[in-house]
Amino acid sequence: MTHIAVLGAGVVGVTTAWYLRQVGYEVTVIERESAAGMQTSFANGGQISVSHAAPWANPATPIKALKWLFKEDAPLLYRLRADKAQLKWAMQFLKECRADRADANLVQMVHLGLYSRKTLQKLRADIGINYEQQTRGIMHFYTSQAEFDAAIAPTKRMQALGCERYFIDINNAASLEPALYPIAHKLKGATYTSRDESGNAHLFTQRLAERCIEEGVKFLYNTEVLALNTDVHSTQPHIHSVTLRPAGENAQTFSADHCVIALGCHSVPLVKPLNIHLPIFPAKGYSATYKVNPRAPHLAPFISLIDDEYKLVMSRLGDKLRVAGTAEFNGYNLDLNMSRCEAITARVQQIFPKGIIANSVQYWTGLRPMTPSNVPLIGRAHRGHVRHGSQHTDATFDNLWLNTGHGTLGWTHACGSAKAISLLIQGERPQVDFDFVGMEAR
């Protein structure tokens, strides 16, 4: 039986393990944490949001970023650092801000999002997994006329691509989500996508990991991946083993027929010695989790929301409200910046003044693996500079695969990415129009 090692047990890695096992592969997941979903998947915004496909890199972003440069609570904060990798990433990001590039990237994100949402819905129906999911749709709301005007063209573009995101008037917005009534007089417009969803990504990841174990998947927790070892005598680049270090033990080698890299930001240093250069840089995202006011639970939202002006997403998870967003480019730093945390709470209190218990808040931060285009890297690894759709036949590895760089939409794209990589490993082409890495174009 073909043996595949999945490196990383976040939501992308665990879903990858699931789909590989379902088609008969022997699968081992290797994770440095003590359980699945303990890093970027731990406390994210919880949305399955095909409608949130407009990339961060778009023509309006450079001017906004300059205005926000020295604001600690800005939705996007780029910290100037003496870091060549960060500077190189920023220059690539600026190239992706061109209108034609932004549109091409939006197309990729919508295609993958629709495919992934359908895949998740089938998985849920097949195995009955529960993860505090809500299927009430997602609403984008706007308290800034400029932000609403800027959303019109991308929304129409998404509609043309098959994403059922529609404009709704203010009265309909408040009727759909009565918790918005306190700020209804401030609303300038809204859109609604009824088929988008929300749920607890951490809970999903851990419960699916349990199902994986029941199906025979092995998990090596508390184990760090140190290196990928190549076969220098092979005519095609080939990984013959992985060097691991279990906690409290010496380094050891581990062999599998194929390896799938699903390590998020930590994919970059692992593959660099192989002359594989991934355009991924960590974007530190923040989240705040509040208890819903038990005396007035209707004053906190049930429909998942996106506040585009403040770059925040909001999801009801049982008796809690999760609010997440913003991006801080500051390397691999995981320190909580209280100015940014408090800005989230201030905005939530403006919108839902009586719906949450503000002093119950739990803040969290995690590193999102961002590509300049926002489009993830899925497919065969190859030497040189990698981007979605790149092909280097002579330098393509025969048994090393990428499923990384999902940025802010890792939860949205996880199931589709995982199913796609399982099909690619089988030699099949997934039924989605997407630019896979290291694969011949259709």
Tab-separated table of C-alpha atoms in Angstrom:
chain	number	residue	atom	x	y	z
A	1	MET	CA	0.000	0.000	0.000
A	2	THR	CA	1.311	3.450	-0.908
A	3	HIS	CA	2.314	5.368	2.225
A	4	ILE	CA	1.880	9.151	2.376
A	5	ALA	CA	3.221	11.474	5.075
A	6	VAL	CA	1.217	14.641	5.700
A	7	LEU	CA	3.322	17.285	7.408
A	8	GLY	CA	1.092	19.433	9.607
A	9	ALA	CA	-2.153	18.786	11.499
A	10	GLY	CA	-3.991	22.034	11.023
A	11	VAL	CA	-7.323	22.069	9.225
A	12	VAL	CA	-5.582	21.739	5.839
A	13	GLY	CA	-3.365	18.849	6.947
A	14	VAL	CA	-6.144	16.899	8.665
A	15	THR	CA	-8.554	17.235	5.755
A	16	THR	CA	-5.733	16.152	3.440
A	17	ALA	CA	-5.176	13.057	5.586
A	18	TRP	CA	-8.901	12.280	5.501
A	19	TYR	CA	-9.267	12.398	1.724
A	20	LEU	CA	-6.052	10.446	1.136
A	21	ARG	CA	-7.201	7.713	3.512
A	22	GLN	CA	-10.626	7.573	1.868
A	23	VAL	CA	-9.049	6.514	-1.431
A	24	GLY	CA	-6.990	3.781	0.210
A	25	TYR	CA	-3.589	5.276	1.022
A	26	GLU	CA	-1.712	4.524	4.232
A	27	VAL	CA	-1.385	7.938	5.904
A	28	THR	CA	0.784	9.289	8.708
A	29	VAL	CA	0.336	12.873	9.943
A	30	ILE	CA	3.328	14.520	11.617
A	31	GLU	CA	2.686	17.474	13.924
A	32	ARG	CA	4.900	19.370	16.372
A	33	GLU	CA	1.985	20.276	18.648
A	34	SER	CA	0.327	17.866	21.088
A	35	ALA	CA	-2.975	17.761	19.169
A	36	ALA	CA	-4.569	18.759	15.868
A	37	GLY	CA	-5.606	22.324	15.074
A	38	MET	CA	-3.552	24.063	17.761
A	39	GLN	CA	-1.979	26.832	15.668
A	40	THR	CA	-3.605	28.873	12.858
A	41	SER	CA	-6.765	26.732	12.973
A	42	PHE	CA	-7.247	27.254	16.707
A	43	ALA	CA	-9.348	30.430	16.984
A	44	ASN	CA	-9.926	31.816	13.513
A	45	GLY	CA	-13.014	33.620	12.264
A	46	GLY	CA	-14.910	30.417	11.576
A	47	GLN	CA	-16.310	31.276	8.160
A	48	ILE	CA	-16.776	29.207	5.019
A	49	SER	CA	-16.886	32.341	2.917
A	50	VAL	CA	-16.783	31.967	-0.852
A	51	SER	CA	-18.116	35.538	-0.891
A	52	HIS	CA	-14.935	36.819	0.790
A	53	ALA	CA	-12.864	36.175	-2.335
A	54	ALA	CA	-11.656	39.702	-3.108
A	55	PRO	CA	-7.879	39.485	-2.523
A	56	TRP	CA	-6.047	41.766	-0.103
A	57	ALA	CA	-3.861	42.704	-3.091
A	58	ASN	CA	-6.031	45.048	-5.144
A	59	PRO	CA	-5.618	48.555	-6.618
A	60	ALA	CA	-6.987	50.299	-3.500
A	61	THR	CA	-4.706	48.585	-0.977
A	62	PRO	CA	-1.367	50.435	-1.453
A	63	ILE	CA	-2.894	53.837	-0.654
A	64	LYS	CA	-4.771	52.421	2.328
A	65	ALA	CA	-1.640	50.699	3.596
A	66	LEU	CA	0.299	53.968	3.479
A	67	LYS	CA	-2.429	55.712	5.481
A	68	TRP	CA	-2.401	52.891	8.025
A	69	LEU	CA	1.404	52.561	8.225
A	70	PHE	CA	1.823	54.084	11.692
A	71	LYS	CA	-1.595	53.243	13.160
A	72	GLU	CA	-1.302	50.440	15.700
A	73	ASP	CA	-4.962	49.490	15.302
A	74	ALA	CA	-5.064	49.627	11.476
A	75	PRO	CA	-6.826	46.751	9.653
A	76	LEU	CA	-3.594	46.107	7.746
A	77	LEU	CA	-0.329	46.981	9.485
A	78	TYR	CA	2.987	46.539	7.696
A	79	ARG	CA	5.881	46.900	10.098
A	80	LEU	CA	9.071	48.094	8.443
A	81	ARG	CA	11.765	45.543	9.280
A	82	ALA	CA	15.266	44.729	8.055
A	83	ASP	CA	14.026	41.498	6.529
A	84	LYS	CA	14.836	40.651	2.903
A	85	ALA	CA	12.103	38.025	2.748
A	86	GLN	CA	9.482	40.503	3.928
A	87	LEU	CA	10.653	43.165	1.487
A	88	LYS	CA	10.646	40.704	-1.410
A	89	TRP	CA	7.160	39.541	-0.480
A	90	ALA	CA	5.946	43.157	-0.287
A	91	MET	CA	7.265	43.898	-3.778
A	92	GLN	CA	5.475	40.834	-5.143
A	93	PHE	CA	2.322	41.907	-3.303
A	94	LEU	CA	2.433	45.321	-4.997
A	95	LYS	CA	2.626	43.643	-8.411
A	96	GLU	CA	-0.495	41.643	-7.550
A	97	CYS	CA	-2.335	44.907	-6.763
A	98	ARG	CA	-2.714	45.655	-10.475
A	99	ALA	CA	-6.337	45.500	-11.573
A	100	ASP	CA	-5.769	42.633	-14.032
A	101	ARG	CA	-3.874	40.561	-11.465
A	102	ALA	CA	-6.441	41.232	-8.736
A	103	ASP	CA	-9.224	40.073	-11.044
A	104	ALA	CA	-7.361	36.927	-12.085
A	105	ASN	CA	-6.723	36.076	-8.441
A	106	LEU	CA	-10.359	36.677	-7.500
A	107	VAL	CA	-11.376	34.186	-10.205
A	108	GLN	CA	-9.054	31.564	-8.735
A	109	MET	CA	-10.397	32.160	-5.222
A	110	VAL	CA	-14.052	31.902	-6.256
A	111	HIS	CA	-13.488	28.705	-8.248
A	112	LEU	CA	-11.648	27.023	-5.379
A	113	GLY	CA	-14.128	28.374	-2.819
A	114	LEU	CA	-17.199	26.996	-4.605
A	115	TYR	CA	-15.509	23.618	-5.060
A	116	SER	CA	-14.389	23.507	-1.424
A	117	ARG	CA	-17.739	24.536	0.061
A	118	LYS	CA	-19.503	21.805	-1.927
A	119	THR	CA	-16.883	19.307	-0.757
A	120	LEU	CA	-17.351	20.275	2.895
A	121	GLN	CA	-21.135	20.009	2.620
A	122	LYS	CA	-20.846	16.499	1.182
A	123	LEU	CA	-18.378	15.476	3.891
A	124	ARG	CA	-20.747	16.715	6.597
A	125	ALA	CA	-23.672	14.842	5.053
A	126	ASP	CA	-21.628	11.655	4.644
A	127	ILE	CA	-20.179	11.366	8.157
A	128	GLY	CA	-22.479	13.549	10.269
A	129	ILE	CA	-19.682	15.609	11.794
A	130	ASN	CA	-20.785	18.461	14.089
A	131	TYR	CA	-18.668	21.528	14.800
A	132	GLU	CA	-21.094	24.269	15.923
A	133	GLN	CA	-21.885	24.859	12.255
A	134	GLN	CA	-24.379	27.465	11.105
A	135	THR	CA	-25.863	27.390	7.612
A	136	ARG	CA	-27.564	30.786	7.743
A	137	GLY	CA	-25.333	32.440	5.152
A	138	ILE	CA	-22.894	35.341	5.401
A	139	MET	CA	-23.719	39.030	5.214
A	140	HIS	CA	-21.250	41.777	4.330
A	141	PHE	CA	-22.383	45.066	5.841
A	142	TYR	CA	-21.046	48.566	5.243
A	143	THR	CA	-21.073	51.677	7.405
A	144	SER	CA	-18.845	53.519	4.925
A	145	GLN	CA	-20.251	54.659	1.588
A	146	ALA	CA	-16.797	54.477	0.006
A	147	GLU	CA	-16.322	50.873	1.134
A	148	PHE	CA	-19.776	49.909	-0.148
A	149	ASP	CA	-19.119	51.566	-3.504
A	150	ALA	CA	-15.794	49.723	-3.750
A	151	ALA	CA	-17.580	46.393	-3.148
A	152	ILE	CA	-19.996	46.741	-6.064
A	153	ALA	CA	-17.681	45.677	-8.896
A	154	PRO	CA	-16.136	42.666	-7.054
A	155	THR	CA	-19.600	41.498	-6.000
A	156	LYS	CA	-20.873	41.592	-9.571
A	157	ARG	CA	-17.743	39.770	-10.708
A	158	MET	CA	-18.347	37.031	-8.125
A	159	GLN	CA	-21.957	36.715	-9.273
A	160	ALA	CA	-20.767	36.184	-12.850
A	161	LEU	CA	-18.484	33.390	-11.606
A	162	GLY	CA	-21.320	31.562	-9.861
A	163	CYS	CA	-21.044	32.902	-6.305
A	164	GLU	CA	-24.578	33.712	-5.145
A	165	ARG	CA	-23.685	36.990	-3.378
A	166	TYR	CA	-26.474	39.556	-3.785
A	167	PHE	CA	-27.094	43.143	-2.821
A	168	ILE	CA	-29.799	43.690	-0.229
A	169	ASP	CA	-31.230	46.937	1.056
A	170	ILE	CA	-30.796	48.171	4.615
A	171	ASN	CA	-34.250	47.076	5.744
A	172	ASN	CA	-33.668	43.545	4.497
A	173	ALA	CA	-30.259	43.468	6.168
A	174	ALA	CA	-31.737	44.380	9.543
A	175	SER	CA	-34.603	41.941	9.070
A	176	LEU	CA	-32.240	39.092	8.242
A	177	GLU	CA	-30.061	39.910	11.238
A	178	PRO	CA	-32.029	41.858	13.900
A	179	ALA	CA	-28.868	42.298	15.975
A	180	LEU	CA	-27.905	44.993	13.436
A	181	TYR	CA	-30.893	47.202	14.350
A	182	PRO	CA	-28.836	49.381	16.761
A	183	ILE	CA	-26.672	50.532	13.836
A	184	ALA	CA	-29.276	50.298	11.037
A	185	HIS	CA	-29.236	54.092	10.681
A	186	LYS	CA	-25.482	53.928	9.959
A	187	LEU	CA	-25.665	51.224	7.294
A	188	LYS	CA	-24.884	52.257	3.721
A	189	GLY	CA	-25.517	48.881	2.139
A	190	ALA	CA	-25.098	45.127	2.438
A	191	THR	CA	-24.679	41.920	0.469
A	192	TYR	CA	-25.857	38.439	1.411
A	193	THR	CA	-24.661	34.973	0.382
A	194	SER	CA	-27.174	32.413	1.601
A	195	ARG	CA	-25.061	29.303	0.899
A	196	ASP	CA	-21.980	30.451	2.801
A	197	GLU	CA	-21.537	28.990	6.270
A	198	SER	CA	-19.695	29.265	9.565
A	199	GLY	CA	-18.464	26.938	12.260
A	200	ASN	CA	-15.738	26.154	14.761
A	201	ALA	CA	-12.660	25.280	12.687
A	202	HIS	CA	-10.721	24.018	15.717
A	203	LEU	CA	-13.555	21.695	16.725
A	204	PHE	CA	-13.934	20.499	13.130
A	205	THR	CA	-10.217	19.780	12.874
A	206	GLN	CA	-10.071	17.815	16.114
A	207	ARG	CA	-13.221	15.816	15.405
A	208	LEU	CA	-12.106	14.991	11.874
A	209	ALA	CA	-8.709	13.934	13.291
A	210	GLU	CA	-10.581	11.517	15.561
A	211	ARG	CA	-12.442	10.139	12.550
A	212	CYS	CA	-9.127	9.812	10.709
A	213	ILE	CA	-7.722	7.711	13.558
A	214	GLU	CA	-10.804	5.487	13.454
A	215	GLU	CA	-10.126	4.976	9.740
A	216	GLY	CA	-6.508	3.976	10.377
A	217	VAL	CA	-4.584	7.236	9.965
A	218	LYS	CA	-1.566	7.493	12.288
A	219	PHE	CA	-0.728	10.771	14.037
A	220	LEU	CA	2.774	11.504	15.331
A	221	TYR	CA	2.220	14.427	17.704
A	222	ASN	CA	4.939	16.353	19.573
A	223	THR	CA	7.198	15.650	16.610
A	224	GLU	CA	9.131	18.332	14.749
A	225	VAL	CA	9.979	17.992	11.063
A	226	LEU	CA	13.632	18.981	10.680
A	227	ALA	CA	14.475	18.242	7.050
A	228	LEU	CA	13.432	16.650	3.781
A	229	ASN	CA	16.162	14.421	2.389
A	230	THR	CA	16.632	14.102	-1.363
A	231	ASP	CA	17.975	11.325	-3.514
A	232	VAL	CA	20.855	12.944	-5.399
A	233	HIS	CA	21.182	9.979	-7.778
A	234	SER	CA	17.601	10.184	-9.049
A	235	THR	CA	17.043	11.605	-12.536
A	236	GLN	CA	14.029	13.485	-11.128
A	237	PRO	CA	14.020	15.296	-7.772
A	238	HIS	CA	12.862	12.792	-5.154
A	239	ILE	CA	12.409	12.758	-1.358
A	240	HIS	CA	13.719	9.518	0.123
A	241	SER	CA	13.158	10.306	3.815
A	242	VAL	CA	12.167	12.930	6.384
A	243	THR	CA	14.257	13.801	9.431
A	244	LEU	CA	12.098	14.061	12.548
A	245	ARG	CA	12.683	14.878	16.188
A	246	PRO	CA	10.067	13.596	18.633
A	247	ALA	CA	9.922	15.580	21.873
A	248	GLY	CA	12.664	14.488	24.272
A	249	GLU	CA	14.300	12.187	21.735
A	250	ASN	CA	17.126	12.335	19.218
A	251	ALA	CA	16.545	13.037	15.548
A	252	GLN	CA	15.488	10.050	13.449
A	253	THR	CA	14.520	9.352	9.859
A	254	PHE	CA	11.080	8.467	8.595
A	255	SER	CA	10.240	7.157	5.141
A	256	ALA	CA	7.095	7.373	3.027
A	257	ASP	CA	6.325	7.096	-0.675
A	258	HIS	CA	5.006	10.654	-0.881
A	259	CYS	CA	5.049	13.756	1.343
A	260	VAL	CA	2.431	16.498	1.446
A	261	ILE	CA	3.521	19.779	3.006
A	262	ALA	CA	0.693	21.452	4.939
A	263	LEU	CA	2.746	23.462	7.421
A	264	GLY	CA	1.468	26.940	6.646
A	265	CYS	CA	4.145	29.585	7.194
A	266	HIS	CA	6.580	26.944	8.420
A	267	SER	CA	6.587	25.340	4.975
A	268	VAL	CA	8.990	28.048	3.772
A	269	PRO	CA	12.142	27.251	5.800
A	270	LEU	CA	11.603	23.497	5.448
A	271	VAL	CA	11.810	23.477	1.639
A	272	LYS	CA	14.330	26.296	1.162
A	273	PRO	CA	17.368	23.922	1.405
A	274	LEU	CA	15.870	22.050	-1.563
A	275	ASN	CA	15.985	25.252	-3.635
A	276	ILE	CA	12.195	25.523	-3.444
A	277	HIS	CA	11.229	29.127	-2.834
A	278	LEU	CA	7.660	29.642	-1.644
A	279	PRO	CA	6.206	33.183	-1.788
A	280	ILE	CA	4.628	32.844	1.652
A	281	PHE	CA	4.938	35.305	4.517
A	282	PRO	CA	3.140	35.228	7.876
A	283	ALA	CA	0.288	37.683	8.350
A	284	LYS	CA	-0.549	37.831	12.033
A	285	GLY	CA	-4.297	37.753	12.490
A	286	TYR	CA	-6.188	38.462	15.691
A	287	SER	CA	-9.388	37.128	17.148
A	288	ALA	CA	-11.559	37.926	20.154
A	289	THR	CA	-14.070	35.481	21.604
A	290	TYR	CA	-16.915	36.826	23.776
A	291	LYS	CA	-19.652	35.193	25.775
A	292	VAL	CA	-23.059	36.087	24.396
A	293	ASN	CA	-25.198	37.981	26.902
A	294	PRO	CA	-27.487	35.219	28.292
A	295	ARG	CA	-30.146	37.822	29.136
A	296	ALA	CA	-30.294	39.091	25.562
A	297	PRO	CA	-28.887	36.432	23.214
A	298	HIS	CA	-30.927	37.882	20.336
A	299	LEU	CA	-28.791	41.046	20.484
A	300	ALA	CA	-25.761	39.092	19.247
A	301	PRO	CA	-25.808	37.964	15.605
A	302	PHE	CA	-26.823	34.508	14.430
A	303	ILE	CA	-25.952	35.157	10.786
A	304	SER	CA	-22.206	35.258	10.181
A	305	LEU	CA	-21.116	38.798	9.327
A	306	ILE	CA	-18.247	40.582	7.593
A	307	ASP	CA	-17.469	44.186	8.467
A	308	ASP	CA	-15.457	45.158	5.391
A	309	GLU	CA	-14.544	48.628	6.628
A	310	TYR	CA	-12.745	47.213	9.676
A	311	LYS	CA	-11.738	43.909	8.013
A	312	LEU	CA	-13.496	41.847	10.699
A	313	VAL	CA	-15.503	38.637	10.441
A	314	MET	CA	-18.024	37.583	13.082
A	315	SER	CA	-19.395	34.110	13.746
A	316	ARG	CA	-21.779	32.737	16.358
A	317	LEU	CA	-20.295	29.611	17.933
A	318	GLY	CA	-22.819	28.215	20.398
A	319	ASP	CA	-23.056	30.672	23.288
A	320	LYS	CA	-20.003	32.610	22.102
A	321	LEU	CA	-19.281	35.213	19.444
A	322	ARG	CA	-15.970	34.937	17.582
A	323	VAL	CA	-14.675	38.123	15.935
A	324	ALA	CA	-11.490	37.883	13.899
A	325	GLY	CA	-9.538	39.809	11.338
A	326	THR	CA	-6.848	42.376	10.586
A	327	ALA	CA	-3.387	41.536	9.273
A	328	GLU	CA	-0.069	42.520	10.823
A	329	PHE	CA	3.102	41.839	8.860
A	330	ASN	CA	5.737	41.477	11.564
A	331	GLY	CA	7.599	38.261	10.799
A	332	TYR	CA	6.929	35.228	12.955
A	333	ASN	CA	6.159	37.319	16.031
A	334	LEU	CA	3.170	36.007	18.020
A	335	ASP	CA	2.959	38.658	20.748
A	336	LEU	CA	-0.518	40.066	21.318
A	337	ASN	CA	-0.690	43.771	20.506
A	338	MET	CA	-3.285	45.074	22.939
A	339	SER	CA	-3.982	48.149	20.830
A	340	ARG	CA	-5.186	45.902	18.042
A	341	CYS	CA	-7.105	43.668	20.461
A	342	GLU	CA	-8.874	46.602	22.076
A	343	ALA	CA	-9.755	48.032	18.652
A	344	ILE	CA	-11.670	44.831	17.897
A	345	THR	CA	-13.607	45.062	21.163
A	346	ALA	CA	-14.364	48.756	20.621
A	347	ARG	CA	-15.879	47.996	17.218
A	348	VAL	CA	-17.902	45.042	18.536
A	349	GLN	CA	-19.292	47.208	21.331
A	350	GLN	CA	-20.330	49.825	18.767
A	351	ILE	CA	-22.304	47.245	16.806
A	352	PHE	CA	-23.645	44.942	19.546
A	353	PRO	CA	-23.549	47.079	22.714
A	354	LYS	CA	-25.805	44.720	24.699
A	355	GLY	CA	-25.250	41.458	22.856
A	356	ILE	CA	-21.921	40.400	24.337
A	357	ILE	CA	-20.192	40.392	27.717
A	358	ALA	CA	-17.157	42.495	26.859
A	359	ASN	CA	-15.093	41.614	29.926
A	360	SER	CA	-15.371	37.900	29.097
A	361	VAL	CA	-13.128	38.366	26.071
A	362	GLN	CA	-10.380	35.936	25.184
A	363	TYR	CA	-7.855	37.296	22.708
A	364	TRP	CA	-5.760	35.149	20.386
A	365	THR	CA	-3.342	35.609	17.527
A	366	GLY	CA	-2.095	33.263	14.829
A	367	LEU	CA	0.047	33.366	11.708
A	368	ARG	CA	-1.776	33.096	8.408
A	369	PRO	CA	0.384	31.809	5.538
A	370	MET	CA	-0.159	34.520	2.930
A	371	THR	CA	0.927	34.454	-0.685
A	372	PRO	CA	1.158	37.867	-2.426
A	373	SER	CA	-1.815	36.924	-4.614
A	374	ASN	CA	-3.825	35.350	-1.739
A	375	VAL	CA	-4.089	32.213	-3.923
A	376	PRO	CA	-2.830	29.032	-2.195
A	377	LEU	CA	-0.147	26.717	-3.574
A	378	ILE	CA	-1.622	23.292	-4.351
A	379	GLY	CA	0.114	20.641	-6.422
A	380	ARG	CA	3.586	19.205	-7.124
A	381	ALA	CA	6.586	20.954	-5.633
A	382	HIS	CA	9.337	22.085	-7.976
A	383	ARG	CA	12.694	23.764	-7.577
A	384	GLY	CA	12.967	27.493	-8.077
A	385	HIS	CA	10.371	30.160	-7.452
A	386	VAL	CA	6.896	28.743	-6.947
A	387	ARG	CA	3.596	30.456	-7.639
A	388	HIS	CA	0.168	29.088	-8.452
A	389	GLY	CA	0.206	27.665	-11.938
A	390	SER	CA	4.010	27.516	-12.183
A	391	GLN	CA	5.506	24.543	-14.068
A	392	HIS	CA	9.119	23.378	-14.105
A	393	THR	CA	9.002	19.864	-15.530
A	394	ASP	CA	12.722	19.072	-15.262
A	395	ALA	CA	12.867	20.312	-11.661
A	396	THR	CA	9.538	18.933	-10.448
A	397	PHE	CA	9.625	16.448	-7.556
A	398	ASP	CA	7.966	13.125	-8.240
A	399	ASN	CA	6.767	12.599	-4.634
A	400	LEU	CA	6.650	15.994	-2.891
A	401	TRP	CA	3.360	17.896	-2.828
A	402	LEU	CA	2.285	21.341	-1.643
A	403	ASN	CA	-0.972	22.224	0.111
A	404	THR	CA	-0.106	25.494	1.769
A	405	GLY	CA	-0.325	29.299	1.545
A	406	HIS	CA	-4.074	29.565	2.184
A	407	GLY	CA	-3.859	32.880	4.035
A	408	THR	CA	-7.130	34.138	5.516
A	409	LEU	CA	-9.232	31.453	3.784
A	410	GLY	CA	-7.642	28.243	5.038
A	411	TRP	CA	-10.892	27.036	6.625
A	412	THR	CA	-12.886	28.000	3.530
A	413	HIS	CA	-10.556	26.209	1.129
A	414	ALA	CA	-9.432	23.275	3.288
A	415	CYS	CA	-11.764	20.510	2.084
A	416	GLY	CA	-11.485	21.447	-1.583
A	417	SER	CA	-7.703	21.718	-1.418
A	418	ALA	CA	-7.470	18.357	0.346
A	419	LYS	CA	-9.721	16.556	-2.095
A	420	ALA	CA	-7.851	18.134	-5.007
A	421	ILE	CA	-4.432	17.023	-3.745
A	422	SER	CA	-5.739	13.475	-3.194
A	423	LEU	CA	-6.927	13.373	-6.801
A	424	LEU	CA	-3.680	14.827	-8.148
A	425	ILE	CA	-1.652	12.186	-6.305
A	426	GLN	CA	-3.868	9.539	-7.931
A	427	GLY	CA	-3.104	11.061	-11.323
A	428	GLU	CA	-6.579	12.511	-11.773
A	429	ARG	CA	-7.567	16.084	-12.545
A	430	PRO	CA	-9.935	17.693	-9.999
A	431	GLN	CA	-13.201	19.087	-11.363
A	432	VAL	CA	-12.269	22.686	-10.614
A	433	ASP	CA	-10.769	25.345	-12.876
A	434	PHE	CA	-7.717	26.208	-10.788
A	435	ASP	CA	-4.017	26.810	-11.510
A	436	PHE	CA	-2.343	23.927	-9.698
A	437	VAL	CA	1.387	24.075	-9.093
A	438	GLY	CA	3.687	21.818	-11.129
A	439	MET	CA	0.870	20.408	-13.265
A	440	GLU	CA	0.404	20.693	-16.990
A	441	ALA	CA	-2.252	23.209	-17.968
A	442	ARG	CA	-5.483	21.824	-19.347
